[in-house]
mmCIF file of C-alpha atoms and ligand atoms in Angstrom:
data_model
loop_
_atom_site.group_PDB
_atom_site.id
_atom_site.type_symbol
_atom_site.label_atom_id
_atom_site.label_comp_id
_atom_site.label_asym_id
_atom_site.label_seq_id
_atom_site.Cartn_x
_atom_site.Cartn_y
_atom_site.Cartn_z
ATOM 1 C CA MET A 231 6.159 10.691 69.850
ATOM 2 C CA SER A 232 9.078 9.999 71.810
ATOM 3 C CA ALA A 233 12.455 11.492 71.162
ATOM 4 C CA LEU A 234 13.909 8.347 71.110
ATOM 5 C CA GLN A 235 12.181 7.031 68.110
ATOM 6 C CA GLN A 236 13.954 9.071 65.852
ATOM 7 C CA ALA A 237 17.075 8.178 67.162
ATOM 8 C CA ARG A 238 20.047 7.697 64.642
ATOM 9 C CA PHE A 239 23.726 6.623 64.160
ATOM 10 C CA PHE A 240 25.773 9.271 64.721
ATOM 11 C CA THR A 241 29.446 7.845 64.746
ATOM 12 C CA THR A 242 31.735 4.908 66.147
ATOM 13 C CA VAL A 243 34.394 5.747 68.412
ATOM 14 C CA ASP A 244 37.590 2.814 69.314
ATOM 15 C CA ARG A 245 39.658 5.315 70.960
ATOM 16 C CA LEU A 246 39.239 8.310 73.598
ATOM 17 C CA HIS A 247 40.971 10.583 71.570
ATOM 18 C CA GLN A 248 38.067 10.304 69.103
ATOM 19 C CA LEU A 249 35.217 11.331 70.954
ATOM 20 C CA PRO A 250 32.553 14.021 69.985
ATOM 21 C CA LEU A 251 33.758 17.509 71.075
ATOM 22 C CA LEU A 252 30.341 18.559 71.003
ATOM 23 C CA GLY A 253 29.467 18.858 75.029
ATOM 24 C CA LEU A 254 26.244 17.521 74.466
ATOM 25 C CA PRO A 255 24.660 15.216 77.043
ATOM 26 C CA GLU A 256 25.458 11.188 76.869
ATOM 27 C CA LEU A 257 23.970 8.309 78.417
ATOM 28 C CA ALA A 258 25.727 5.083 78.516
ATOM 29 C CA PHE A 259 24.029 1.653 77.738
ATOM 30 C CA ALA A 260 26.471 -0.935 79.074
ATOM 31 C CA GLY A 261 25.951 -4.610 79.683
ATOM 32 C CA ARG A 262 27.279 -8.359 79.434
ATOM 33 C CA SER A 263 27.173 -9.368 75.973
ATOM 34 C CA ASN A 264 24.069 -11.520 75.117
ATOM 35 C CA ALA A 265 22.020 -9.778 77.831
ATOM 36 C CA GLY A 266 19.647 -7.964 75.414
ATOM 37 C CA LYS A 267 21.167 -4.759 75.220
ATOM 38 C CA SER A 268 20.974 -4.457 71.389
ATOM 39 C CA THR A 269 17.329 -5.477 71.236
ATOM 40 C CA ALA A 270 16.717 -3.357 74.053
ATOM 41 C CA ILE A 271 18.047 -0.084 72.295
ATOM 42 C CA ASN A 272 16.285 -0.919 69.009
ATOM 43 C CA THR A 273 12.848 -1.692 71.037
ATOM 44 C CA ILE A 274 13.167 1.624 72.588
ATOM 45 C CA ALA A 275 13.721 3.400 69.639
ATOM 46 C CA HIS A 276 11.066 1.615 67.928
ATOM 47 C CA GLN A 277 13.516 0.630 65.361
ATOM 48 C CA LYS A 278 15.021 -2.785 63.630
ATOM 49 C CA ARG A 279 18.661 -2.010 63.310
ATOM 50 C CA LEU A 280 19.856 0.725 65.023
ATOM 51 C CA ALA A 281 22.146 -0.938 67.305
ATOM 52 C CA PHE A 282 23.054 -3.440 64.480
ATOM 53 C CA ALA A 283 25.974 -1.132 64.320
ATOM 54 C CA SER A 284 27.026 -2.427 67.383
ATOM 55 C CA LYS A 285 26.988 -5.826 66.317
ATOM 56 C CA THR A 286 28.958 -5.197 62.792
ATOM 57 C CA PRO A 287 32.345 -7.077 62.834
ATOM 58 C CA GLY A 288 35.008 -4.703 63.491
ATOM 59 C CA ARG A 289 32.727 -2.203 65.910
ATOM 60 C CA THR A 290 31.836 -4.771 68.639
ATOM 61 C CA GLN A 291 34.577 -3.499 70.809
ATOM 62 C CA HIS A 292 33.848 0.273 69.738
ATOM 63 C CA LEU A 293 31.471 3.108 71.466
ATOM 64 C CA ASN A 294 28.927 3.636 69.376
ATOM 65 C CA PHE A 295 26.859 6.987 69.402
ATOM 66 C CA PHE A 296 23.413 7.447 68.324
ATOM 67 C CA ALA A 297 22.192 10.646 68.254
ATOM 68 C CA VAL A 298 18.603 11.611 69.973
ATOM 69 C CA GLY A 299 16.589 14.756 69.755
ATOM 70 C CA THR A 300 17.009 18.323 68.392
ATOM 71 C CA HIS A 301 19.373 20.891 70.217
ATOM 72 C CA PRO A 302 17.387 23.621 71.187
ATOM 73 C CA ASP A 303 19.846 26.198 69.566
ATOM 74 C CA ASP A 304 20.363 24.645 66.659
ATOM 75 C CA PRO A 305 18.100 22.528 64.498
ATOM 76 C CA ASP A 306 20.827 20.566 62.784
ATOM 77 C CA MET A 307 22.660 19.297 66.035
ATOM 78 C CA PRO A 308 21.406 16.352 68.516
ATOM 79 C CA ALA A 309 20.035 17.180 71.836
ATOM 80 C CA GLY A 310 22.560 14.341 72.967
ATOM 81 C CA PHE A 311 23.256 10.609 72.522
ATOM 82 C CA MET A 312 22.667 7.147 73.628
ATOM 83 C CA VAL A 313 26.054 5.642 74.014
ATOM 84 C CA ASP A 314 26.576 2.083 73.212
ATOM 85 C CA LEU A 315 29.245 0.845 74.829
ATOM 86 C CA PRO A 316 31.161 -2.713 74.033
ATOM 87 C CA GLY A 317 29.279 -5.736 75.349
ATOM 88 C CA TYR A 318 31.687 -7.667 78.116
ATOM 89 C CA GLY A 319 32.007 -11.220 79.395
ATOM 90 C CA TYR A 320 32.773 -12.754 76.098
ATOM 91 C CA ALA A 321 34.796 -15.777 77.479
ATOM 92 C CA GLU A 322 37.158 -16.167 74.464
ATOM 93 C CA VAL A 323 38.179 -12.396 74.518
ATOM 94 C CA SER A 324 41.872 -12.214 74.976
ATOM 95 C CA ARG A 325 43.854 -10.672 77.732
ATOM 96 C CA GLU A 326 44.634 -7.868 75.220
ATOM 97 C CA SER A 327 41.251 -6.980 74.221
ATOM 98 C CA ARG A 328 40.146 -7.426 77.883
ATOM 99 C CA SER A 329 42.700 -5.151 79.265
ATOM 100 C CA HIS A 330 41.733 -2.435 75.903
ATOM 101 C CA TRP A 331 38.084 -2.863 77.521
ATOM 102 C CA GLN A 332 39.060 -1.881 80.883
ATOM 103 C CA GLU A 333 41.208 0.837 80.114
ATOM 104 C CA THR A 334 38.764 2.255 77.572
ATOM 105 C CA LEU A 335 35.622 1.727 79.210
ATOM 106 C CA GLY A 336 36.861 2.356 82.597
ATOM 107 C CA THR A 337 38.321 5.934 81.635
ATOM 108 C CA TYR A 338 35.138 6.832 79.579
ATOM 109 C CA ILE A 339 32.945 5.504 82.737
ATOM 110 C CA ARG A 340 34.807 7.172 85.288
ATOM 111 C CA LYS A 341 36.066 10.597 84.086
ATOM 112 C CA ARG A 342 33.891 11.373 80.760
ATOM 113 C CA SER A 343 32.274 14.859 81.840
ATOM 114 C CA GLU A 344 29.318 14.386 79.117
ATOM 115 C CA LEU A 345 28.038 11.525 80.717
ATOM 116 C CA VAL A 346 25.113 12.000 82.842
ATOM 117 C CA GLY A 347 24.017 8.457 83.617
ATOM 118 C CA LEU A 348 24.403 4.816 83.024
ATOM 119 C CA VAL A 349 21.646 2.095 81.996
ATOM 120 C CA LEU A 350 22.760 -0.796 83.065
ATOM 121 C CA ILE A 351 21.476 -4.183 81.166
ATOM 122 C CA MET A 352 21.215 -7.085 82.552
ATOM 123 C CA ASP A 353 19.392 -10.399 82.221
ATOM 124 C CA ALA A 354 16.907 -10.370 84.611
ATOM 125 C CA ARG A 355 17.538 -14.290 85.420
ATOM 126 C CA ARG A 356 21.288 -13.439 86.262
ATOM 127 C CA PRO A 357 21.676 -9.964 87.246
ATOM 128 C CA PHE A 358 25.122 -8.669 88.603
ATOM 129 C CA THR A 359 27.728 -10.895 87.266
ATOM 130 C CA ASP A 360 31.248 -9.848 88.154
ATOM 131 C CA LEU A 361 31.609 -7.548 85.064
ATOM 132 C CA ASP A 362 28.794 -5.772 86.007
ATOM 133 C CA GLU A 363 29.853 -5.433 89.722
ATOM 134 C CA THR A 364 33.225 -4.278 88.528
ATOM 135 C CA LEU A 365 31.552 -1.503 85.870
ATOM 136 C CA VAL A 366 28.983 -0.093 88.820
ATOM 137 C CA GLN A 367 31.616 0.038 90.775
ATOM 138 C CA TRP A 368 33.575 2.129 88.529
ATOM 139 C CA PHE A 369 30.333 4.104 87.825
ATOM 140 C CA ALA A 370 28.977 4.624 91.437
ATOM 141 C CA LYS A 371 32.321 6.743 92.349
ATOM 142 C CA THR A 372 31.160 9.358 89.954
ATOM 143 C CA ASP A 373 27.763 9.923 91.743
ATOM 144 C CA LYS A 374 25.817 9.732 88.558
ATOM 145 C CA PRO A 375 22.552 8.180 88.238
ATOM 146 C CA ILE A 376 21.932 4.548 87.351
ATOM 147 C CA HIS A 377 19.322 3.077 85.644
ATOM 148 C CA ALA A 378 19.187 -0.780 85.906
ATOM 149 C CA LEU A 379 17.307 -2.736 82.889
ATOM 150 C CA LEU A 380 16.307 -5.938 83.676
ATOM 151 C CA THR A 381 15.599 -7.766 80.601
ATOM 152 C CA LYS A 382 13.838 -11.001 79.400
ATOM 153 C CA ALA A 383 11.746 -10.324 81.810
ATOM 154 C CA ASP A 384 8.979 -12.478 79.942
ATOM 155 C CA LYS A 385 11.261 -15.783 80.729
ATOM 156 C CA LEU A 386 10.203 -15.371 84.254
ATOM 157 C CA ASN A 387 7.132 -15.836 86.400
ATOM 158 C CA ARG A 388 5.407 -13.052 87.901
ATOM 159 C CA SER A 389 7.280 -13.818 91.850
ATOM 160 C CA ASP A 390 10.255 -14.227 90.004
ATOM 161 C CA ARG A 391 10.050 -10.888 88.244
ATOM 162 C CA ALA A 392 9.424 -9.177 91.606
ATOM 163 C CA SER A 393 12.200 -10.719 93.322
ATOM 164 C CA ALA A 394 14.850 -10.016 90.422
ATOM 165 C CA LEU A 395 13.815 -6.244 90.843
ATOM 166 C CA ARG A 396 14.046 -6.477 94.483
ATOM 167 C CA ALA A 397 17.666 -8.213 94.895
ATOM 168 C CA THR A 398 18.351 -5.373 92.060
ATOM 169 C CA ARG A 399 17.298 -2.519 93.994
ATOM 170 C CA THR A 400 18.708 -3.726 97.133
ATOM 171 C CA ARG A 401 21.999 -4.149 95.671
ATOM 172 C CA LEU A 402 22.074 -0.733 93.711
ATOM 173 C CA ALA A 403 21.329 0.659 97.284
ATOM 174 C CA GLU A 404 24.300 -0.840 98.474
ATOM 175 C CA LEU A 405 26.329 0.918 95.177
ATOM 176 C CA SER A 406 25.066 4.151 94.652
ATOM 177 C CA PRO A 407 22.714 6.444 96.069
ATOM 178 C CA PHE A 408 21.278 7.525 92.707
ATOM 179 C CA HIS A 409 19.604 4.801 91.151
ATOM 180 C CA THR A 410 16.371 3.326 89.611
ATOM 181 C CA ALA A 411 15.549 -0.350 88.483
ATOM 182 C CA GLN A 412 12.824 -1.548 85.917
ATOM 183 C CA LEU A 413 11.789 -4.905 84.403
ATOM 184 C CA PHE A 414 11.656 -5.223 80.602
ATOM 185 C CA SER A 415 11.068 -7.667 77.655
ATOM 186 C CA ALA A 416 11.630 -6.819 74.083
ATOM 187 C CA LEU A 417 9.455 -9.779 73.547
ATOM 188 C CA ASP A 418 6.349 -8.629 75.345
ATOM 189 C CA LYS A 419 6.735 -5.189 75.512
ATOM 190 C CA THR A 420 7.459 -4.887 79.414
ATOM 191 C CA GLY A 421 8.695 -1.743 80.535
ATOM 192 C CA VAL A 422 9.343 -0.167 77.148
ATOM 193 C CA ASP A 423 7.179 3.408 77.904
ATOM 194 C CA GLU A 424 9.139 3.301 81.461
ATOM 195 C CA ALA A 425 12.766 3.200 79.712
ATOM 196 C CA ASP A 426 11.416 5.608 77.178
ATOM 197 C CA LEU A 427 10.770 8.012 80.155
ATOM 198 C CA ARG A 428 13.706 7.430 82.324
ATOM 199 C CA ILE A 429 16.066 8.191 79.245
ATOM 200 C CA CYS A 430 14.217 11.315 78.371
ATOM 201 C CA GLU A 431 14.371 12.232 81.694
ATOM 202 C CA LEU A 432 18.440 11.346 82.308
ATOM 203 C CA LEU A 433 18.974 12.982 78.629
ATOM 204 C CA GLY A 434 16.881 16.105 79.231
ATOM 205 C CA LEU A 435 14.687 15.447 76.517
ATOM 206 C CA PRO A 436 11.096 16.176 76.609
ATOM 207 C CA ILE A 437 9.445 13.620 78.529
ATOM 208 C CA PRO A 438 6.940 11.477 76.350
ATOM 209 C CA VAL A 439 3.644 12.242 77.892
ATOM 210 C CA ASP A 440 0.672 10.272 78.497
ATOM 211 C CA VAL A 441 2.927 6.997 79.170
ATOM 212 C CA SER A 442 1.586 4.504 81.627
ATOM 213 C CA VAL A 443 4.096 3.341 84.036
ATOM 214 C CA ASP A 444 5.052 1.065 86.705
ATOM 215 C CA ALA A 445 4.111 2.847 89.844
ATOM 216 C CA ASP A 446 7.600 1.428 91.418
ATOM 217 C CA LEU A 447 9.585 3.436 89.375
ATOM 218 C CA GLN A 448 10.720 6.054 91.160
ATOM 219 C CA VAL A 449 10.809 8.674 88.486
ATOM 220 C CA GLU A 450 8.828 12.033 89.036
ATOM 221 C CA ARG A 451 6.510 11.255 86.247
ATOM 222 C CA THR A 452 3.677 13.969 86.511
ATOM 223 C CA LYS A 453 6.148 16.168 85.300
ATOM 224 C CA LYS A 454 4.740 17.022 81.498
ATOM 225 C CA THR A 455 7.440 18.894 79.670
ATOM 226 C CA PRO A 456 5.988 20.565 76.035
ATOM 227 C CA VAL A 457 6.879 18.560 73.379
ATOM 228 C CA GLN A 458 9.128 20.623 70.911
ATOM 229 C CA GLY A 459 7.262 22.604 68.253
ATOM 230 C CA GLU A 460 4.103 22.633 70.647
HETATM 231 P P1 GDP B 54 23.407 -7.978 73.359
HETATM 232 O O1 GDP B 54 24.724 -9.164 72.923
HETATM 233 O O2 GDP B 54 23.273 -7.150 74.445
HETATM 234 O O3 GDP B 54 23.188 -7.028 72.781
HETATM 235 O O4 GDP B 54 22.192 -8.783 72.968
HETATM 236 P P2 GDP B 54 21.031 -9.087 71.953
HETATM 237 O O5 GDP B 54 20.085 -7.893 72.223
HETATM 238 O O6 GDP B 54 21.983 -9.371 70.578
HETATM 239 O O7 GDP B 54 20.444 -10.263 72.692
HETATM 240 C C1 GDP B 54 20.601 -11.791 72.716
HETATM 241 C C2 GDP B 54 19.476 -12.474 72.555
HETATM 242 O O8 GDP B 54 18.571 -12.576 73.351
HETATM 243 C C3 GDP B 54 19.167 -12.543 71.294
HETATM 244 O O9 GDP B 54 18.681 -14.088 70.782
HETATM 245 C C4 GDP B 54 17.929 -11.932 71.502
HETATM 246 O O10 GDP B 54 16.764 -12.373 70.608
HETATM 247 C C5 GDP B 54 17.543 -12.503 72.746
HETATM 248 N N1 GDP B 54 16.289 -11.378 73.644
HETATM 249 C C6 GDP B 54 16.985 -10.048 73.722
HETATM 250 N N2 GDP B 54 15.894 -9.668 74.487
HETATM 251 C C7 GDP B 54 14.818 -10.595 74.921
HETATM 252 C C8 GDP B 54 13.879 -10.502 75.408
HETATM 253 O O11 GDP B 54 13.271 -9.211 76.012
HETATM 254 N N3 GDP B 54 13.054 -11.554 75.566
HETATM 255 C C9 GDP B 54 13.582 -12.702 74.883
HETATM 256 N N4 GDP B 54 13.188 -13.868 75.455
HETATM 257 N N5 GDP B 54 14.853 -12.846 74.553
HETATM 258 C C10 GDP B 54 15.442 -11.862 74.507
#
């Protein structure tokens, strides 16, 4: 079983000085609101309500931390965190909260040393909105890896899926030297194993064995790190 299936809510953070001080790797999940970020996190974790925390009134502008895995030296500590960043692009957001978003997210994305990568969640029908571009441009400067998850792939036919993936890879290649991209659907489960594998790899968690992945995913997938306890 993948370590992501035991993901659990850890903490919620509104201001950057509240960030955990544990020095554990963090993988951020970002996306335009309604892109399918909560659904993707829940699907990957095989849970119905994990990312529900991020939708709770008062927490939608917060960074929500989900603990994953077990620390090799301390069974009471997680191995790392999936960090659900506030969804962006609400039409009705005030200028004040937009600048709070820019400041909080911008600083976190650019400066957080625990951050090991970014999972960029985009609707496969509308990748790279202006705000996605802004976020990637901020993040690309850190030279950390970006993994694009193109959600709601079930809404596209085969050829449109392929061209969405191609266009995303082309744009990512222009922005960042370290990138991967995949199609995803919570509805028909397209890409769930690929996402699991890539997330575990980025967080340094044991790689789930025996997953079948898209041959296009540029991940070293022959590697079989022993599962903890084996
Ligand atoms: P978030 O705001 O990015 O967290 O988006 P949500 O996860 O709440 O999803 C927004 C809407 O898209 C909801 O109505 C979901 O049911 C729908 N949705 C999410 N993922 C998928 C998917 O893979 N396929 C389809 N068809 N709909 C999806």
